[in-house]
Amino acid sequence: MQTSILRQRVQKGYSLGDRIKLLRAYENSPLSACAICAIEGIARSTWQTWLTKKAKYLATTRNKKLSSLGGQGRPVHMTFGTDLLAYMRKVRGDSHNLTTSHMITWLKTHQPEWLESYLGNKTNDDRAYKCLLAMCQRFAHRMVLPSEYRVSRS
């Protein structure tokens, strides 16, 4: 059986608390960055990233057991989602069918600037309308609405 000459690197996760402890120890230590990396078994690139984010790590108020500073998620595309959801619930509460056309009409009435910028980013009008329909459909499904709230295509 053959074995690798180089040992395989195992990926290790570090909590915010671990990073802060190591950064503070580095501040008060006469050791170089390379020595700290060798002693602690940290990849040099990882250490460099921590040093660039040092101020953020030391200033954070997040739980120290977490592994990130937060904010990595996808940016919010529809900032008016709660208003649209309230409209959807109102329509369904009145025992009416809710379609994507209703949602688009609401967008035209209440969010014309957003709708214009969204449609303006598309290559042509047909593509823009299909994307808008699909976005409304995904929004309804993402809100995990019961089956009576499901949106049908119009």
PDB file of C-alpha atoms in Angstrom, residues 8-148:
ATOM      1  CA  GLN A   8      -2.497  15.670   3.873  1.00  0.00           C
ATOM      2  CA  ARG A   9      -3.734  18.993   5.202  1.00  0.00           C
ATOM      3  CA  VAL A  10      -6.899  18.699   7.251  1.00  0.00           C
ATOM      4  CA  GLN A  11      -9.177  21.689   7.141  1.00  0.00           C
ATOM      5  CA  LYS A  12      -9.830  23.101  10.598  1.00  0.00           C
ATOM      6  CA  GLY A  13     -12.447  25.608  11.616  1.00  0.00           C
ATOM      7  CA  TYR A  14     -11.714  28.371  14.100  1.00  0.00           C
ATOM      8  CA  SER A  15     -14.256  30.213  16.203  1.00  0.00           C
ATOM      9  CA  LEU A  16     -14.142  33.975  16.636  1.00  0.00           C
ATOM     10  CA  GLY A  17     -12.901  33.419  20.182  1.00  0.00           C
ATOM     11  CA  ASP A  18      -9.980  31.307  18.948  1.00  0.00           C
ATOM     12  CA  ARG A  19      -9.029  33.921  16.381  1.00  0.00           C
ATOM     13  CA  ILE A  20      -9.175  36.749  18.921  1.00  0.00           C
ATOM     14  CA  LYS A  21      -7.041  34.788  21.405  1.00  0.00           C
ATOM     15  CA  LEU A  22      -4.408  34.066  18.764  1.00  0.00           C
ATOM     16  CA  LEU A  23      -4.359  37.652  17.486  1.00  0.00           C
ATOM     17  CA  ARG A  24      -3.958  39.045  21.007  1.00  0.00           C
ATOM     18  CA  ALA A  25      -1.221  36.503  21.757  1.00  0.00           C
ATOM     19  CA  TYR A  26       0.568  37.568  18.564  1.00  0.00           C
ATOM     20  CA  GLU A  27       0.428  41.242  19.641  1.00  0.00           C
ATOM     21  CA  ASN A  28       2.166  40.449  22.932  1.00  0.00           C
ATOM     22  CA  SER A  29       4.623  37.914  21.542  1.00  0.00           C
ATOM     23  CA  PRO A  30       8.127  38.401  20.168  1.00  0.00           C
ATOM     24  CA  LEU A  31       7.479  35.546  17.700  1.00  0.00           C
ATOM     25  CA  SER A  32       7.153  36.187  13.990  1.00  0.00           C
ATOM     26  CA  ALA A  33       4.005  35.456  12.012  1.00  0.00           C
ATOM     27  CA  CYS A  34       5.681  32.392  10.473  1.00  0.00           C
ATOM     28  CA  ALA A  35       6.567  31.048  13.921  1.00  0.00           C
ATOM     29  CA  ILE A  36       2.999  31.530  15.188  1.00  0.00           C
ATOM     30  CA  CYS A  37       1.662  29.702  12.122  1.00  0.00           C
ATOM     31  CA  ALA A  38       4.076  26.813  12.630  1.00  0.00           C
ATOM     32  CA  ILE A  39       3.386  26.481  16.362  1.00  0.00           C
ATOM     33  CA  GLU A  40      -0.394  26.692  16.038  1.00  0.00           C
ATOM     34  CA  GLY A  41      -0.636  24.729  12.783  1.00  0.00           C
ATOM     35  CA  ILE A  42      -2.378  27.549  10.951  1.00  0.00           C
ATOM     36  CA  ALA A  43      -1.977  28.019   7.216  1.00  0.00           C
ATOM     37  CA  ARG A  44      -0.020  31.169   6.399  1.00  0.00           C
ATOM     38  CA  SER A  45      -2.760  32.467   4.083  1.00  0.00           C
ATOM     39  CA  THR A  46      -5.328  31.985   6.846  1.00  0.00           C
ATOM     40  CA  TRP A  47      -3.163  33.963   9.264  1.00  0.00           C
ATOM     41  CA  GLN A  48      -2.727  36.770   6.727  1.00  0.00           C
ATOM     42  CA  THR A  49      -6.496  36.985   6.281  1.00  0.00           C
ATOM     43  CA  TRP A  50      -6.963  37.184  10.048  1.00  0.00           C
ATOM     44  CA  LEU A  51      -4.404  39.970  10.278  1.00  0.00           C
ATOM     45  CA  THR A  52      -6.195  42.009   7.604  1.00  0.00           C
ATOM     46  CA  LYS A  53      -9.495  41.593   9.479  1.00  0.00           C
ATOM     47  CA  LYS A  54      -7.932  42.053  12.918  1.00  0.00           C
ATOM     48  CA  ALA A  55      -9.782  45.292  13.740  1.00  0.00           C
ATOM     49  CA  LYS A  56     -13.132  43.713  12.857  1.00  0.00           C
ATOM     50  CA  TYR A  57     -12.405  40.629  14.954  1.00  0.00           C
ATOM     51  CA  LEU A  58     -11.377  42.648  17.999  1.00  0.00           C
ATOM     52  CA  ALA A  59     -14.346  45.027  17.701  1.00  0.00           C
ATOM     53  CA  THR A  60     -17.031  42.393  17.141  1.00  0.00           C
ATOM     54  CA  THR A  61     -19.825  41.903  19.659  1.00  0.00           C
ATOM     55  CA  ARG A  62     -20.990  38.601  18.155  1.00  0.00           C
ATOM     56  CA  ASN A  63     -20.952  35.373  20.137  1.00  0.00           C
ATOM     57  CA  LYS A  64     -17.371  34.126  20.270  1.00  0.00           C
ATOM     58  CA  LYS A  65     -18.452  30.559  19.488  1.00  0.00           C
ATOM     59  CA  LEU A  66     -19.484  31.577  15.970  1.00  0.00           C
ATOM     60  CA  SER A  67     -17.080  31.017  13.133  1.00  0.00           C
ATOM     61  CA  SER A  68     -17.697  34.166  11.091  1.00  0.00           C
ATOM     62  CA  LEU A  69     -18.339  37.866  11.409  1.00  0.00           C
ATOM     63  CA  GLY A  70     -21.634  37.563   9.542  1.00  0.00           C
ATOM     64  CA  GLY A  71     -22.855  39.354   6.457  1.00  0.00           C
ATOM     65  CA  GLN A  72     -21.817  36.715   3.919  1.00  0.00           C
ATOM     66  CA  GLY A  73     -25.327  36.027   2.669  1.00  0.00           C
ATOM     67  CA  ARG A  74     -26.853  37.066  -0.584  1.00  0.00           C
ATOM     68  CA  PRO A  75     -27.878  40.742  -0.607  1.00  0.00           C
ATOM     69  CA  VAL A  76     -31.583  41.440  -0.274  1.00  0.00           C
ATOM     70  CA  HIS A  77     -33.061  42.026  -3.705  1.00  0.00           C
ATOM     71  CA  MET A  78     -36.603  42.927  -2.686  1.00  0.00           C
ATOM     72  CA  THR A  79     -36.453  45.314   0.244  1.00  0.00           C
ATOM     73  CA  PHE A  80     -40.247  45.565   0.222  1.00  0.00           C
ATOM     74  CA  GLY A  81     -40.830  41.834   0.741  1.00  0.00           C
ATOM     75  CA  THR A  82     -42.841  42.253   3.947  1.00  0.00           C
ATOM     76  CA  ASP A  83     -45.242  44.667   2.224  1.00  0.00           C
ATOM     77  CA  LEU A  84     -45.707  42.292  -0.707  1.00  0.00           C
ATOM     78  CA  LEU A  85     -46.279  39.395   1.665  1.00  0.00           C
ATOM     79  CA  ALA A  86     -48.917  41.407   3.555  1.00  0.00           C
ATOM     80  CA  TYR A  87     -50.654  42.110   0.240  1.00  0.00           C
ATOM     81  CA  MET A  88     -50.560  38.411  -0.682  1.00  0.00           C
ATOM     82  CA  ARG A  89     -52.090  37.432   2.655  1.00  0.00           C
ATOM     83  CA  LYS A  90     -54.775  40.105   2.314  1.00  0.00           C
ATOM     84  CA  VAL A  91     -55.775  38.857  -1.140  1.00  0.00           C
ATOM     85  CA  ARG A  92     -55.936  35.260   0.085  1.00  0.00           C
ATOM     86  CA  GLY A  93     -57.741  36.355   3.247  1.00  0.00           C
ATOM     87  CA  ASP A  94     -60.474  37.829   1.061  1.00  0.00           C
ATOM     88  CA  SER A  95     -60.831  34.367  -0.574  1.00  0.00           C
ATOM     89  CA  HIS A  96     -59.512  35.506  -3.947  1.00  0.00           C
ATOM     90  CA  ASN A  97     -57.106  33.624  -6.171  1.00  0.00           C
ATOM     91  CA  LEU A  98     -53.627  35.084  -6.115  1.00  0.00           C
ATOM     92  CA  THR A  99     -51.665  35.023  -9.354  1.00  0.00           C
ATOM     93  CA  THR A 100     -48.354  36.417 -10.432  1.00  0.00           C
ATOM     94  CA  SER A 101     -50.291  39.018 -12.414  1.00  0.00           C
ATOM     95  CA  HIS A 102     -51.733  40.321  -9.153  1.00  0.00           C
ATOM     96  CA  MET A 103     -48.261  40.531  -7.679  1.00  0.00           C
ATOM     97  CA  ILE A 104     -46.937  42.363 -10.745  1.00  0.00           C
ATOM     98  CA  THR A 105     -49.848  44.805 -10.596  1.00  0.00           C
ATOM     99  CA  TRP A 106     -48.994  45.468  -6.953  1.00  0.00           C
ATOM    100  CA  LEU A 107     -45.367  46.056  -7.935  1.00  0.00           C
ATOM    101  CA  LYS A 108     -46.416  48.490 -10.692  1.00  0.00           C
ATOM    102  CA  THR A 109     -48.565  50.408  -8.225  1.00  0.00           C
ATOM    103  CA  HIS A 110     -46.367  50.438  -5.120  1.00  0.00           C
ATOM    104  CA  GLN A 111     -42.792  49.931  -6.391  1.00  0.00           C
ATOM    105  CA  PRO A 112     -42.565  51.528  -9.861  1.00  0.00           C
ATOM    106  CA  GLU A 113     -38.934  52.685  -9.481  1.00  0.00           C
ATOM    107  CA  TRP A 114     -37.735  49.245  -8.399  1.00  0.00           C
ATOM    108  CA  LEU A 115     -39.727  47.554 -11.161  1.00  0.00           C
ATOM    109  CA  GLU A 116     -38.302  49.896 -13.791  1.00  0.00           C
ATOM    110  CA  SER A 117     -34.727  49.262 -12.674  1.00  0.00           C
ATOM    111  CA  TYR A 118     -35.330  45.483 -12.487  1.00  0.00           C
ATOM    112  CA  LEU A 119     -36.808  45.332 -15.977  1.00  0.00           C
ATOM    113  CA  GLY A 120     -34.147  47.690 -17.342  1.00  0.00           C
ATOM    114  CA  ASN A 121     -31.391  45.211 -16.453  1.00  0.00           C
ATOM    115  CA  LYS A 122     -32.848  42.535 -18.756  1.00  0.00           C
ATOM    116  CA  THR A 123     -31.885  42.053 -22.404  1.00  0.00           C
ATOM    117  CA  ASN A 124     -35.376  42.408 -23.898  1.00  0.00           C
ATOM    118  CA  ASP A 125     -38.984  42.892 -22.821  1.00  0.00           C
ATOM    119  CA  ASP A 126     -40.008  39.257 -23.259  1.00  0.00           C
ATOM    120  CA  ARG A 127     -37.095  38.056 -21.144  1.00  0.00           C
ATOM    121  CA  ALA A 128     -37.804  40.731 -18.530  1.00  0.00           C
ATOM    122  CA  TYR A 129     -41.438  39.682 -18.173  1.00  0.00           C
ATOM    123  CA  LYS A 130     -40.559  35.986 -17.865  1.00  0.00           C
ATOM    124  CA  CYS A 131     -37.922  36.784 -15.225  1.00  0.00           C
ATOM    125  CA  LEU A 132     -40.420  38.891 -13.301  1.00  0.00           C
ATOM    126  CA  LEU A 133     -42.995  36.079 -13.361  1.00  0.00           C
ATOM    127  CA  ALA A 134     -40.403  33.572 -12.154  1.00  0.00           C
ATOM    128  CA  MET A 135     -39.216  35.929  -9.405  1.00  0.00           C
ATOM    129  CA  CYS A 136     -42.781  36.368  -8.110  1.00  0.00           C
ATOM    130  CA  GLN A 137     -43.283  32.597  -8.161  1.00  0.00           C
ATOM    131  CA  ARG A 138     -40.023  31.998  -6.253  1.00  0.00           C
ATOM    132  CA  PHE A 139     -40.907  34.698  -3.745  1.00  0.00           C
ATOM    133  CA  ALA A 140     -44.224  33.008  -2.946  1.00  0.00           C
ATOM    134  CA  HIS A 141     -42.580  29.604  -2.520  1.00  0.00           C
ATOM    135  CA  ARG A 142     -39.702  31.027  -0.481  1.00  0.00           C
ATOM    136  CA  MET A 143     -42.122  32.545   1.992  1.00  0.00           C
ATOM    137  CA  VAL A 144     -43.196  28.960   2.814  1.00  0.00           C
ATOM    138  CA  LEU A 145     -46.825  29.777   2.493  1.00  0.00           C
ATOM    139  CA  PRO A 146     -49.409  27.044   3.003  1.00  0.00           C
ATOM    140  CA  SER A 147     -50.879  25.534  -0.147  1.00  0.00           C
ATOM    141  CA  GLU A 148     -53.802  27.964  -0.170  1.00  0.00           C
TER     142      GLU A 148
END
